[in-house]
Amino acid sequence: QVQLVESGGGLVQAGGSLRLSCAFSGRIFSINAMAWHRQAPGKQRELVAAILGGTVTNYADSVKGRFTISRDRAKNTVYLQMNSLKPEDTAAYYCDVRLGSAWYRGDSGSWGQGTQVTVSS
């Protein structure tokens, strides 16, 4: 069992920045990857960024150069630094972790509430 708690969302003007945090606890020794997803109203959930093994990162084309995913092992937290935000970044943001070969939320389909990011134009 793993617990994931997102925070850091809010309302920001276009061009601004936010840093999202996801604190994880529980069976964390099995975690080998972390990711951030987002879902805007009426749209499918999409992968935003992932960090594998603590060093390898992948980003959606739409956020490359603007978002940075990072991990603090000591704090059991994964971050998503979001710069140069655009109105189209408005969405609920969710974190997920991979234990072995299974994504905890993605494979179960239980995503929780996430943290809302709203970017005004």
CSV table of C-alpha atoms in Angstrom, one decimal:
chain,number,residue,atom,x,y,z
A,1,GLN,CA,0.0,0.0,0.0
A,2,VAL,CA,1.2,3.5,-0.9
A,3,GLN,CA,-0.2,6.8,0.0
A,4,LEU,CA,0.2,9.8,-2.3
A,5,VAL,CA,-0.7,13.3,-1.4
A,6,GLU,CA,-0.4,16.1,-4.0
A,7,SER,CA,-0.2,19.8,-3.1
A,8,GLY,CA,0.9,23.1,-4.5
A,9,GLY,CA,-1.8,23.8,-7.0
A,10,GLY,CA,-3.6,27.2,-7.4
A,11,LEU,CA,-4.5,30.0,-9.6
A,12,VAL,CA,-1.8,31.8,-11.5
A,13,GLN,CA,-1.6,34.2,-14.4
A,14,ALA,CA,-0.2,33.1,-17.7
A,15,GLY,CA,3.6,33.3,-17.7
A,16,GLY,CA,3.7,32.5,-14.0
A,17,SER,CA,5.1,29.5,-12.1
A,18,LEU,CA,4.0,26.9,-9.6
A,19,ARG,CA,5.7,24.0,-8.0
A,20,LEU,CA,3.6,20.9,-7.3
A,21,SER,CA,4.6,18.4,-4.6
A,22,CYS,CA,3.7,14.8,-4.1
A,23,ALA,CA,4.6,13.2,-0.8
A,24,PHE,CA,4.5,9.4,-0.8
A,25,SER,CA,4.6,7.0,2.1
A,26,GLY,CA,4.0,3.3,2.7
A,27,ARG,CA,5.6,0.6,0.6
A,28,ILE,CA,8.1,3.1,-0.9
A,29,PHE,CA,11.0,0.7,-1.0
A,30,SER,CA,9.5,-0.8,-4.2
A,31,ILE,CA,9.1,2.6,-6.0
A,32,ASN,CA,11.4,2.8,-9.1
A,33,ALA,CA,9.6,5.6,-11.1
A,34,MET,CA,7.4,8.5,-10.5
A,35,ALA,CA,5.2,10.5,-12.8
A,36,TRP,CA,2.8,13.5,-13.1
A,37,HIS,CA,-0.4,13.3,-15.1
A,38,ARG,CA,-3.0,15.9,-15.7
A,39,GLN,CA,-6.6,15.9,-16.8
A,40,ALA,CA,-8.5,18.9,-18.1
A,41,PRO,CA,-12.3,19.0,-18.1
A,42,GLY,CA,-13.7,17.0,-21.0
A,43,LYS,CA,-10.3,15.6,-21.9
A,44,GLN,CA,-8.5,12.4,-21.3
A,45,ARG,CA,-5.8,12.2,-18.6
A,46,GLU,CA,-2.4,12.6,-20.1
A,47,LEU,CA,1.2,12.0,-18.9
A,48,VAL,CA,3.0,15.2,-18.3
A,49,ALA,CA,6.4,14.1,-16.9
A,50,ALA,CA,8.1,11.0,-15.5
A,51,ILE,CA,11.3,10.3,-13.7
A,52,LEU,CA,12.8,6.8,-13.8
A,53,GLY,CA,15.3,5.5,-11.4
A,54,GLY,CA,15.7,9.0,-10.0
A,55,THR,CA,17.7,10.4,-13.0
A,56,VAL,CA,16.1,9.7,-16.4
A,57,THR,CA,13.3,12.1,-17.2
A,58,ASN,CA,10.6,12.2,-19.9
A,59,TYR,CA,8.3,15.0,-20.8
A,60,ALA,CA,5.2,15.5,-22.9
A,61,ASP,CA,6.1,17.7,-25.9
A,62,SER,CA,3.6,20.3,-24.7
A,63,VAL,CA,5.6,21.0,-21.5
A,64,LYS,CA,9.2,20.4,-22.7
A,65,GLY,CA,11.4,23.3,-21.7
A,66,ARG,CA,8.9,24.7,-19.2
A,67,PHE,CA,8.3,21.9,-16.7
A,68,THR,CA,10.9,20.0,-14.6
A,69,ILE,CA,10.3,16.9,-12.6
A,70,SER,CA,12.6,16.1,-9.7
A,71,ARG,CA,12.7,13.9,-6.7
A,72,ASP,CA,13.9,14.4,-3.1
A,73,ARG,CA,14.7,11.0,-1.7
A,74,ALA,CA,15.2,12.2,1.8
A,75,LYS,CA,11.7,13.7,1.8
A,76,ASN,CA,10.0,11.0,-0.2
A,77,THR,CA,8.6,13.7,-2.4
A,78,VAL,CA,8.4,14.2,-6.1
A,79,TYR,CA,8.1,17.7,-7.5
A,80,LEU,CA,6.9,19.3,-10.7
A,81,GLN,CA,8.3,22.8,-11.3
A,82,MET,CA,6.0,24.5,-13.8
A,83,ASN,CA,7.3,27.7,-15.5
A,84,SER,CA,5.9,29.9,-18.2
A,85,LEU,CA,2.4,28.5,-17.5
A,86,LYS,CA,-0.2,28.8,-20.2
A,87,PRO,CA,-4.0,28.7,-20.0
A,88,GLU,CA,-3.9,25.3,-21.7
A,89,ASP,CA,-2.0,23.9,-18.7
A,90,THR,CA,-5.2,24.3,-16.6
A,91,ALA,CA,-6.0,20.9,-15.3
A,92,ALA,CA,-6.1,18.7,-12.2
A,93,TYR,CA,-2.7,17.3,-11.7
A,94,TYR,CA,-2.0,13.8,-10.3
A,95,CYS,CA,1.1,12.0,-9.3
A,96,ASP,CA,1.7,8.3,-9.6
A,97,VAL,CA,4.5,5.9,-8.6
A,98,ARG,CA,5.6,2.6,-10.1
A,99,LEU,CA,6.2,-0.3,-7.9
A,100,GLY,CA,8.1,-2.9,-9.8
A,101,SER,CA,6.3,-3.0,-13.1
A,102,ALA,CA,2.9,-1.7,-12.0
A,103,TRP,CA,1.8,1.9,-11.7
A,104,TYR,CA,0.0,2.3,-8.4
A,105,ARG,CA,-2.8,4.6,-9.6
A,106,GLY,CA,-2.7,4.1,-13.3
A,107,ASP,CA,-3.1,0.3,-13.2
A,108,SER,CA,-5.8,0.5,-10.5
A,109,GLY,CA,-7.7,3.4,-12.0
A,110,SER,CA,-8.1,5.1,-8.7
A,111,TRP,CA,-6.6,8.5,-9.0
A,112,GLY,CA,-7.8,10.5,-6.1
A,113,GLN,CA,-8.5,14.2,-6.3
A,114,GLY,CA,-5.2,15.5,-7.4
A,115,THR,CA,-4.3,19.2,-7.1
A,116,GLN,CA,-6.0,21.8,-9.3
A,117,VAL,CA,-3.9,24.2,-11.4
A,118,THR,CA,-5.7,27.1,-13.1
A,119,VAL,CA,-3.9,29.5,-15.4
A,120,SER,CA,-5.7,32.7,-16.3
A,121,SER,CA,-5.0,34.6,-19.5
